[in-house]
Short mmCIF file of C-alpha atoms and ligand atoms in Angstrom, two decimals:
data_model
loop_
_atom_site.label_atom_id
_atom_site.label_comp_id
_atom_site.label_asym_id
_atom_site.label_seq_id
_atom_site.Cartn_x
_atom_site.Cartn_y
_atom_site.Cartn_z
CA UNK A 1 -15.23 -13.66 -24.95
CA UNK A 2 -13.31 -13.06 -21.79
CA UNK A 3 -11.65 -9.89 -20.61
CA UNK A 4 -8.32 -8.57 -21.75
CA UNK A 5 -6.69 -6.96 -18.74
CA UNK A 6 -3.65 -4.70 -18.51
CA UNK A 7 -2.03 -4.50 -15.07
CA UNK A 8 0.36 -1.60 -14.46
CA UNK A 9 3.31 -1.99 -12.08
CA UNK A 10 6.13 -4.38 -11.22
CA UNK A 11 6.31 -5.02 -7.48
CA UNK A 12 5.00 -7.51 -4.94
CA UNK A 13 1.59 -5.84 -4.84
CA UNK A 14 1.17 -6.13 -8.59
CA UNK A 15 2.46 -9.71 -8.56
CA UNK A 16 -0.20 -10.58 -5.96
CA UNK A 17 -2.91 -8.82 -8.01
CA UNK A 18 -1.74 -10.66 -11.14
CA UNK A 19 -1.79 -13.98 -9.27
CA UNK A 20 -5.38 -13.35 -8.24
CA UNK A 21 -6.62 -11.93 -11.55
CA UNK A 22 -5.01 -14.83 -13.45
CA UNK A 23 -7.33 -17.23 -11.59
CA UNK A 24 -10.48 -15.50 -12.80
CA UNK A 25 -12.68 -17.50 -15.18
CA UNK A 26 -13.60 -14.15 -16.77
CA UNK A 27 -10.04 -13.54 -17.94
CA UNK A 28 -9.04 -14.00 -21.55
CA UNK A 29 -5.57 -12.46 -21.44
CA UNK A 30 -3.43 -10.66 -18.88
CA UNK A 31 -0.77 -8.15 -19.88
CA UNK A 32 1.56 -6.67 -17.28
CA UNK A 33 3.49 -3.44 -17.83
CA UNK A 34 6.32 -3.65 -17.07
CA UNK A 35 5.93 -6.51 -14.54
CA UNK A 36 8.90 -8.57 -13.37
CA UNK A 37 10.32 -11.92 -14.53
CA UNK A 38 8.50 -13.90 -11.82
CA UNK A 39 5.18 -12.65 -13.20
CA UNK A 40 5.84 -14.04 -16.67
CA UNK A 41 4.03 -17.28 -15.81
CA UNK A 42 0.83 -15.32 -15.10
CA UNK A 43 0.65 -12.99 -18.09
CA UNK A 44 2.51 -11.40 -20.94
CA UNK A 45 5.09 -8.84 -19.85
CA UNK A 46 4.97 -5.62 -21.84
CA UNK A 47 7.98 -3.36 -21.79
CA UNK A 48 6.26 -0.06 -20.99
CA UNK A 49 7.07 1.84 -17.79
CA UNK A 50 4.31 2.42 -15.23
CA UNK A 51 4.84 6.17 -15.62
CA UNK A 52 4.45 6.18 -19.42
CA UNK A 53 0.77 7.08 -19.58
CA UNK A 54 0.77 7.75 -23.31
CA UNK A 55 2.58 4.48 -24.10
CA UNK A 56 0.16 2.53 -21.92
CA UNK A 57 -2.83 4.23 -23.51
CA UNK A 58 -1.65 3.44 -27.02
CA UNK A 59 -1.01 -0.17 -26.03
CA UNK A 60 -4.45 -0.48 -24.42
CA UNK A 61 -6.16 0.89 -27.50
CA UNK A 62 -4.18 -1.22 -29.97
CA UNK A 63 -4.68 -4.46 -28.03
CA UNK A 64 -8.35 -3.82 -27.31
CA UNK A 65 -7.78 -3.95 -23.55
CA UNK A 66 -11.11 -4.14 -21.68
CA UNK A 67 -9.79 -3.09 -18.27
CA UNK A 68 -6.58 -1.51 -17.01
CA UNK A 69 -5.69 -1.92 -13.34
CA UNK A 70 -3.13 0.46 -11.83
CA UNK A 71 -0.95 -0.74 -8.93
CA UNK A 72 1.31 2.15 -7.86
CA UNK A 73 0.32 5.63 -6.67
CA UNK A 74 2.55 7.78 -8.88
CA UNK A 75 0.62 7.25 -12.14
CA UNK A 76 -2.70 7.74 -10.30
CA UNK A 77 -1.56 10.99 -8.73
CA UNK A 78 -0.27 12.08 -12.15
CA UNK A 79 -3.72 11.50 -13.69
CA UNK A 80 -3.53 8.21 -15.64
CA UNK A 81 -7.21 7.51 -14.91
CA UNK A 82 -8.34 10.85 -16.34
CA UNK A 83 -6.20 10.26 -19.46
CA UNK A 84 -7.60 6.76 -20.06
CA UNK A 85 -11.19 7.83 -19.46
CA UNK A 86 -10.81 10.76 -21.84
CA UNK A 87 -9.98 8.17 -24.51
CA UNK A 88 -12.94 5.98 -23.59
CA UNK A 89 -10.75 3.31 -21.94
CA UNK A 90 -11.92 1.53 -18.79
CA UNK A 91 -9.48 1.79 -15.90
CA UNK A 92 -9.51 0.86 -12.20
CA UNK A 93 -8.29 3.59 -9.85
CA UNK A 94 -9.14 7.10 -8.64
CA UNK A 95 -8.95 10.21 -10.80
CA UNK A 96 -6.19 12.73 -10.28
CA UNK A 97 -8.48 14.85 -8.11
CA UNK A 98 -9.44 11.87 -5.93
CA UNK A 99 -5.84 10.62 -5.71
CA UNK A 100 -5.01 13.83 -3.82
CA UNK A 101 -6.04 11.87 -0.74
CA UNK A 102 -2.57 10.31 -1.03
CA UNK A 103 -0.80 12.83 -3.26
CA UNK A 104 -1.25 15.77 -0.90
CA UNK A 105 -1.07 15.41 2.87
CA UNK A 106 -2.46 18.93 3.11
CA UNK A 107 -5.52 18.00 1.05
CA UNK A 108 -6.11 14.88 3.16
CA UNK A 109 -5.74 16.70 6.49
CA UNK A 110 -7.94 19.62 5.44
CA UNK A 111 -10.61 17.20 4.22
CA UNK A 112 -10.57 15.33 7.53
CA UNK A 113 -10.72 18.54 9.56
CA UNK A 114 -13.61 19.91 7.51
CA UNK A 115 -15.59 16.66 7.69
CA UNK A 116 -14.74 15.82 11.32
CA UNK A 117 -12.91 12.60 10.50
CA UNK A 118 -10.72 11.59 13.47
CA UNK A 119 -7.00 12.17 12.87
CA UNK A 120 -4.03 13.84 14.57
CA UNK A 121 -4.21 17.62 15.08
CA UNK A 122 -1.97 19.53 12.64
CA UNK A 123 -0.76 22.82 11.23
CA UNK A 124 0.41 23.57 7.72
CA UNK A 125 3.70 25.27 6.94
CA UNK A 126 4.44 26.84 3.58
CA UNK A 127 8.04 27.77 4.32
CA UNK A 128 10.99 27.01 6.58
CA UNK A 129 10.23 30.07 8.76
CA UNK A 130 6.62 29.10 9.15
CA UNK A 131 7.60 25.53 10.05
CA UNK A 132 9.92 26.85 12.78
CA UNK A 133 7.20 29.13 14.15
CA UNK A 134 4.75 26.25 14.38
CA UNK A 135 7.33 23.94 15.95
CA UNK A 136 8.09 26.48 18.68
CA UNK A 137 4.58 25.84 19.94
CA UNK A 138 4.72 22.07 19.36
CA UNK A 139 7.57 20.44 21.25
CA UNK A 140 8.52 16.84 20.31
CA UNK A 141 7.22 14.27 19.86
CA UNK A 142 5.79 15.61 16.61
CA UNK A 143 5.53 14.30 13.08
CA UNK A 144 6.65 16.42 10.13
CA UNK A 145 5.41 15.34 6.69
CA UNK A 146 6.26 16.60 3.23
CA UNK A 147 3.04 17.50 1.42
CA UNK A 148 3.61 15.61 -1.83
CA UNK A 149 4.53 12.05 -2.79
CA UNK A 150 7.87 10.99 -1.37
CA UNK A 151 7.94 7.22 -1.96
CA UNK A 152 6.95 6.63 1.64
CA UNK A 153 10.01 8.51 2.94
CA UNK A 154 8.45 11.92 3.52
CA UNK A 155 7.23 11.46 7.10
CA UNK A 156 9.56 12.23 9.99
CA UNK A 157 8.57 11.03 13.43
CA UNK A 158 10.57 13.41 15.65
CA UNK A 159 11.09 12.36 19.23
CA UNK A 160 13.77 14.92 20.16
CA UNK A 161 14.70 18.50 19.17
CA UNK A 162 17.62 16.98 17.22
CA UNK A 163 15.16 14.89 15.16
CA UNK A 164 13.22 18.07 14.39
CA UNK A 165 16.40 19.83 13.21
CA UNK A 166 17.30 16.86 11.02
CA UNK A 167 13.84 16.77 9.41
CA UNK A 168 13.93 20.53 8.72
CA UNK A 169 17.42 20.18 7.25
CA UNK A 170 16.25 17.44 4.86
CA UNK A 171 13.13 19.35 3.81
CA UNK A 172 14.45 22.91 3.59
CA UNK A 173 18.25 22.80 3.26
CA UNK A 174 18.88 19.61 1.33
CA UNK A 175 15.43 19.99 -0.31
CA UNK A 176 15.33 16.21 -0.79
CA UNK A 177 11.71 16.25 -1.95
CA UNK A 178 12.01 19.42 -4.00
CA UNK A 179 9.04 21.73 -3.96
CA UNK A 180 6.79 18.91 -2.73
CA UNK A 181 8.68 19.00 0.57
CA UNK A 182 8.70 22.74 1.13
CA UNK A 183 5.08 22.62 2.05
CA UNK A 184 4.68 20.42 5.05
CA UNK A 185 2.16 19.28 7.58
CA UNK A 186 3.19 19.23 11.24
CA UNK A 187 1.16 16.75 13.24
CA UNK A 188 0.56 15.83 16.79
CA UNK A 189 2.22 12.47 17.57
CA UNK A 190 -0.23 9.61 18.11
CA UNK A 191 0.79 6.67 20.28
CA UNK A 192 -0.76 3.26 19.62
CA UNK A 193 -0.75 0.30 17.27
CA UNK A 194 -1.08 0.73 13.50
CA UNK A 195 -3.28 -1.29 11.16
CA UNK A 196 -4.33 -0.94 7.54
CA UNK A 197 -7.92 -1.15 6.39
CA UNK A 198 -8.32 -1.46 2.62
CA UNK A 199 -11.73 -0.79 1.11
CA UNK A 200 -12.85 -1.31 -2.47
CA UNK A 201 -15.39 1.33 -3.44
CA UNK A 202 -17.16 2.84 -6.42
CA UNK A 203 -17.90 5.95 -4.36
CA UNK A 204 -21.21 4.53 -3.08
CA UNK A 205 -20.89 0.90 -2.09
CA UNK A 206 -18.06 -0.20 0.20
CA UNK A 207 -16.37 -3.62 0.17
CA UNK A 208 -13.88 -3.74 3.06
CA UNK A 209 -11.00 -6.22 3.12
CA UNK A 210 -9.83 -7.78 6.39
CA UNK A 211 -7.54 -5.50 8.42
CA UNK A 212 -3.84 -6.09 7.83
CA UNK A 213 -0.73 -5.14 9.75
CA UNK A 214 2.44 -4.04 8.02
CA UNK A 215 5.84 -4.20 9.77
CA UNK A 216 7.80 -1.10 8.77
CA UNK A 217 10.98 -1.28 10.92
CA UNK A 218 13.83 -3.38 9.52
CA UNK A 219 14.56 -5.53 12.54
CA UNK A 220 12.79 -7.92 14.89
CA UNK A 221 10.91 -6.31 17.76
CA UNK A 222 10.23 -3.25 15.55
CA UNK A 223 13.78 -2.01 15.92
CA UNK A 224 16.03 -0.33 13.39
CA UNK A 225 15.30 2.06 10.52
CA UNK A 226 11.98 2.27 8.73
CA UNK A 227 11.55 0.44 5.44
CA UNK A 228 8.87 0.13 2.79
CA UNK A 229 7.49 -2.79 4.86
CA UNK A 230 9.24 -6.01 5.93
CA UNK A 231 6.17 -8.19 6.14
CA UNK A 232 2.48 -8.25 6.79
CA UNK A 233 -0.29 -10.48 8.01
CA UNK A 234 -4.06 -10.47 7.90
CA UNK A 235 -6.51 -10.46 9.51
CA UNK A 236 -5.09 -8.19 12.22
CA UNK A 237 -7.00 -8.82 15.48
CA UNK A 238 -6.17 -5.32 16.78
CA UNK A 239 -9.05 -4.19 14.60
CA UNK A 240 -11.79 -6.08 16.42
CA UNK A 241 -15.19 -6.54 14.80
CA UNK A 242 -16.59 -3.79 17.00
CA UNK A 243 -13.79 -1.38 16.15
CA UNK A 244 -14.09 -2.19 12.44
CA UNK A 245 -17.77 -1.27 12.55
CA UNK A 246 -16.88 2.01 14.23
CA UNK A 247 -14.06 2.75 11.77
CA UNK A 248 -16.43 2.13 8.86
CA UNK A 249 -19.06 4.44 10.37
CA UNK A 250 -16.78 7.22 11.68
CA UNK A 251 -13.97 7.18 9.14
CA UNK A 252 -14.55 5.26 5.91
CA UNK A 253 -18.15 6.25 5.15
CA UNK A 254 -17.56 9.94 6.02
CA UNK A 255 -14.40 9.98 3.86
CA UNK A 256 -16.21 8.56 0.84
CA UNK A 257 -19.07 11.02 1.38
CA UNK A 258 -16.62 13.88 1.83
CA UNK A 259 -14.96 13.07 -1.48
CA UNK A 260 -18.37 13.03 -3.18
CA UNK A 261 -19.34 16.35 -1.66
CA UNK A 262 -16.00 17.87 -2.70
CA UNK A 263 -16.83 16.89 -6.27
CA UNK A 264 -14.10 14.26 -6.58
CA UNK A 265 -15.72 10.88 -5.90
CA UNK A 266 -13.23 8.18 -4.90
CA UNK A 267 -13.46 5.08 -7.06
CA UNK A 268 -10.85 2.40 -6.56
CA UNK A 269 -9.08 1.06 -3.51
CA UNK A 270 -9.10 3.34 -0.51
CA UNK A 271 -6.30 2.47 1.89
CA UNK A 272 -6.87 3.78 5.39
CA UNK A 273 -3.82 3.72 7.66
CA UNK A 274 -5.06 3.71 11.24
CA UNK A 275 -3.56 4.36 14.66
CA UNK A 276 -5.39 2.38 17.30
CA UNK A 277 -5.17 3.67 20.84
CA UNK A 278 -7.21 1.63 23.28
CA UNK A 279 -10.71 1.52 21.85
CA UNK A 280 -10.19 4.45 19.50
CA UNK A 281 -8.94 4.65 15.95
CA UNK A 282 -7.66 7.70 14.10
CA UNK A 283 -6.37 8.14 10.57
CA UNK A 284 -2.59 8.20 10.10
CA UNK A 285 -2.77 8.45 6.31
CA UNK A 286 -4.77 7.61 3.24
CA UNK A 287 -3.38 5.88 0.20
CA UNK A 288 -5.20 5.77 -3.11
CA UNK A 289 -4.17 2.21 -4.10
CA UNK A 290 -3.60 -1.28 -2.75
CA UNK A 291 -0.97 -1.44 0.02
CA UNK A 292 2.34 -3.19 -0.32
CA UNK A 293 2.99 -5.63 1.37
CA UNK A 294 -0.66 -5.78 2.57
CA UNK A 295 -1.91 -7.00 -0.82
CA UNK A 296 0.25 -10.12 -0.77
CA UNK A 297 -1.43 -11.84 2.22
CA UNK A 298 -4.82 -10.33 1.38
CA UNK A 299 -4.90 -11.86 -2.10
CA UNK A 300 -4.14 -15.28 -0.62
CA UNK A 301 -7.06 -14.86 1.74
CA UNK A 302 -9.54 -13.64 -0.87
CA UNK A 303 -11.92 -16.37 -1.99
CA UNK A 304 -14.17 -14.31 -4.31
CA UNK A 305 -13.18 -13.48 -7.85
CA UNK A 306 -11.55 -10.03 -7.79
CA UNK A 307 -11.84 -9.27 -11.49
CA UNK A 308 -15.60 -8.55 -11.67
CA UNK A 309 -15.25 -6.22 -8.67
CA UNK A 310 -12.44 -4.24 -10.30
CA UNK A 311 -14.41 -4.17 -13.54
CA UNK A 312 -17.59 -2.92 -11.87
CA UNK A 313 -15.74 -0.17 -9.99
CA UNK A 314 -14.06 0.94 -13.22
CA UNK A 315 -17.38 0.91 -15.05
CA UNK A 316 -21.03 0.83 -14.11
CA UNK A 317 -20.49 0.62 -10.34
CA UNK A 318 -20.95 -2.15 -7.78
CA UNK A 319 -24.67 -1.63 -7.28
CA UNK A 320 -26.47 -1.36 -3.97
CA UNK A 321 -26.85 -5.13 -3.74
CA UNK A 322 -23.18 -6.03 -4.24
CA UNK A 323 -22.41 -9.14 -2.24
CA UNK A 324 -19.62 -8.79 0.33
CA UNK A 325 -16.30 -10.33 -0.63
CA UNK A 326 -15.75 -13.87 0.60
CA UNK A 327 -12.62 -14.81 2.50
CA UNK A 328 -10.86 -18.02 3.39
CA UNK A 329 -10.87 -18.82 7.08
CA UNK A 330 -7.54 -18.61 8.91
CA UNK A 331 -4.77 -16.15 8.22
CA UNK A 332 -2.05 -15.29 5.75
CA UNK A 333 1.46 -14.02 6.37
CA UNK A 334 3.93 -12.38 4.00
CA UNK A 335 7.63 -12.15 4.88
CA UNK A 336 9.85 -9.82 2.86
CA UNK A 337 13.32 -11.04 1.89
CA UNK A 338 15.47 -7.95 1.41
CA UNK A 339 18.94 -7.27 0.03
CA UNK A 340 21.89 -6.83 2.40
CA UNK A 341 22.27 -3.15 3.24
CA UNK A 342 18.60 -2.26 2.63
CA UNK A 343 17.12 0.32 3.40
CA UNK A 344 20.54 1.88 2.73
CA UNK A 345 22.70 1.04 -0.26
CA UNK A 346 22.50 -2.50 -1.60
CA UNK A 347 23.81 -4.57 -4.50
CA UNK A 348 21.73 -5.91 -7.35
CA UNK A 349 22.10 -8.85 -9.70
CA UNK A 350 22.40 -11.74 -7.24
CA UNK A 351 20.71 -14.94 -8.51
CA UNK A 352 17.55 -16.12 -6.73
CA UNK A 353 17.65 -19.76 -5.68
CA UNK A 354 15.05 -22.24 -4.50
CA UNK A 355 11.99 -20.70 -6.13
CA UNK A 356 11.12 -23.88 -8.02
CA UNK A 357 10.86 -26.02 -4.93
CA UNK A 358 8.53 -23.97 -2.75
CA UNK A 359 6.24 -25.98 -0.47
CA UNK A 360 2.61 -26.34 -1.55
CA UNK A 361 0.57 -23.24 -0.76
CA UNK A 362 3.51 -20.84 -0.44
CA UNK A 363 3.81 -18.13 -3.08
CA UNK A 364 6.94 -16.07 -3.77
CA UNK A 365 5.81 -12.67 -4.96
CA UNK A 366 8.55 -10.71 -6.70
CA UNK A 367 9.07 -7.22 -5.29
CA UNK A 368 12.43 -6.23 -6.73
CA UNK A 369 13.30 -8.90 -9.27
CA UNK A 370 15.18 -8.55 -12.56
CA UNK A 371 16.95 -10.88 -14.97
CA UNK A 372 14.86 -13.38 -16.91
CA UNK A 373 12.12 -15.86 -15.98
CA UNK A 374 14.73 -18.64 -16.26
CA UNK A 375 17.42 -16.76 -14.33
CA UNK A 376 15.81 -14.22 -11.98
CA UNK A 377 18.14 -11.97 -10.01
CA UNK A 378 17.79 -9.37 -7.26
CA UNK A 379 16.93 -5.91 -8.55
CA UNK A 380 15.70 -3.97 -5.54
CA UNK A 381 15.94 -3.46 -1.80
CA UNK A 382 12.92 -5.58 -1.09
CA UNK A 383 13.34 -8.60 -3.34
CA UNK A 384 10.64 -11.16 -2.52
CA UNK A 385 7.55 -11.39 -0.39
CA UNK A 386 7.12 -15.05 0.57
CA UNK A 387 3.48 -15.52 1.46
CA UNK A 388 1.51 -18.40 2.94
CA UNK A 389 -2.02 -19.04 4.12
CA UNK A 390 -3.15 -21.57 6.72
CA UNK A 391 -6.03 -22.12 9.08
CA UNK A 392 -4.32 -20.15 11.83
CA UNK A 393 -1.77 -17.34 11.99
CA UNK A 394 0.71 -19.57 13.80
CA UNK A 395 0.47 -22.24 11.10
CA UNK A 396 0.74 -19.71 8.28
CA UNK A 397 3.79 -18.27 9.96
CA UNK A 398 5.41 -21.68 10.46
CA UNK A 399 4.75 -22.48 6.83
CA UNK A 400 6.25 -19.28 5.47
CA UNK A 401 9.34 -19.43 7.67
CA UNK A 402 9.97 -23.04 6.71
CA UNK A 403 9.73 -22.00 3.05
CA UNK A 404 12.13 -19.09 3.69
CA UNK A 405 14.84 -21.58 4.62
CA UNK A 406 14.73 -23.00 1.10
CA UNK A 407 14.90 -19.69 -0.77
CA UNK A 408 18.10 -17.71 -0.95
CA UNK A 409 20.16 -15.04 -2.59
CA UNK A 410 23.42 -13.54 -1.45
CA UNK A 411 22.97 -11.40 1.66
CA UNK A 412 19.23 -12.03 2.08
CA UNK A 413 17.82 -10.59 5.31
CA UNK A 414 14.35 -10.94 6.77
CA UNK A 415 12.47 -10.45 10.01
CA UNK A 416 11.75 -13.56 12.05
CA UNK A 417 8.77 -12.13 13.93
CA UNK A 418 6.13 -11.10 11.39
CA UNK A 419 2.76 -11.37 13.14
CA UNK A 420 4.20 -10.97 16.64
CA UNK A 421 1.59 -8.43 17.77
CA UNK A 422 -1.27 -10.77 16.95
CA UNK A 423 0.43 -13.78 18.52
CA UNK A 424 1.27 -11.76 21.65
CA UNK A 425 -2.45 -11.16 22.13
CA UNK A 426 -3.34 -14.83 22.34
P1 AMP B 501 2.68 8.45 6.51
O1 AMP B 501 3.65 8.80 5.42
O2 AMP B 501 1.69 9.50 6.81
O3 AMP B 501 2.09 7.11 6.30
O4 AMP B 501 3.57 8.19 7.80
C1 AMP B 501 4.54 7.15 7.83
C2 AMP B 501 4.59 6.52 9.19
O5 AMP B 501 4.89 7.50 10.17
C3 AMP B 501 3.27 5.90 9.64
O6 AMP B 501 3.09 4.60 9.18
C4 AMP B 501 3.42 5.97 11.15
O7 AMP B 501 4.22 4.89 11.62
C5 AMP B 501 4.19 7.24 11.38
N1 AMP B 501 3.27 8.35 11.64
C6 AMP B 501 2.72 9.18 10.73
N2 AMP B 501 1.92 10.10 11.31
C7 AMP B 501 1.98 9.86 12.63
C8 AMP B 501 1.40 10.49 13.79
N3 AMP B 501 0.65 11.59 13.69
N4 AMP B 501 1.69 9.96 15.00
C9 AMP B 501 2.50 8.88 15.12
N5 AMP B 501 3.07 8.27 14.08
C10 AMP B 501 2.83 8.74 12.85
N1 LIG B 502 2.17 -0.69 3.41
C1 LIG B 502 2.25 0.70 3.26
C2 LIG B 502 1.86 1.20 1.94
O1 LIG B 502 1.45 0.48 1.07
O2 LIG B 502 1.95 2.41 1.75
#
């Protein structure tokens, strides 16, 4: 008998995980809650929201689910893993206590300070007055971050005194993030190039994925407002083999040890956001789940079966002798097609065209897709992540951009330069 798997989430990351899990010979059935219409060809969509822990738990018990895999951070931070485990259900992801690495910037920074893990210097503010006091001694550039989850919108990189005022207004006058935003971390600004290192771990054994590079600004040349990510490629050469070894030794291993010694072992996918300055790397942030859009190219590159790894981490552990993950040679690139107006206001409901005639080897992962499998429509700011793999970054990029010409919806916008930092190096 194969495994019955329940995947929780509905975006591009979950689509990419579903695409990979669906290829596993160990799989008997894949259920996706709630999923999106483009995922219907990979598994059965179940109409339960990702935040409905009780509903998901009842479903998992009734269907005899062997393994639940959680995509997004909110249910993890809310404690879905603890709830499932308390009912004897196997689930991939960190506990509520371990998910604090993402759910509380204060927790993450204090942990790094205590365990000497390289990151930007910081102070904590518990009130508006305290924030102002701290900022008097820290002229811009500085970074102000709301403590709690803020859907990726809680970090303010302030280059001028006006930026500082605007951030304080949002956090303390508008109170956009509620109580979560009244506690904030004020960080030293780090210059450099960012990269994401994702590591699968059971709290003992580490299985790193190739470094990836997200593209957060909306427009070519890294201009315009920040978004949830307009594209990504992997591997990212900025993280050289030598630097990766150092990051594993100085950052990843100490972080996993620190979590063990704090009594909250991290089991799941540890996402380390890095700032690389010359030959040094420091932590920008931790996430407690797969990155989006990093997962889209990474799943295309992954040769090994992912399902037994997820199952081992959720259960008996990877074991000391776990073989490293195997990867296809070459590179993969994901380009996000977004709605007109994103990251501001945008319309929904525009039909998606051209998805049935994608070139061989190009996958359209649905990020914000609604409607039906027969008639999918736009339902989010980021709509699709078109992803391709080839034996070089340039070829993968050519392939994905050629495919992008054949896919459309009203007002679609996308960056034309995903991967530029890697190509500029050559
Ligand atoms: P975070 O929510 O911590 O991931 O921050 C969001 C983005 O803000 C990061 O991806 C960086 O681009 C930027 N950022 C955060 N912290 C810093 C820092 N200390 N120095 C420079 N940029 C930062
Ligand atoms: N790519 C950024 C994130 O997943 O948070």
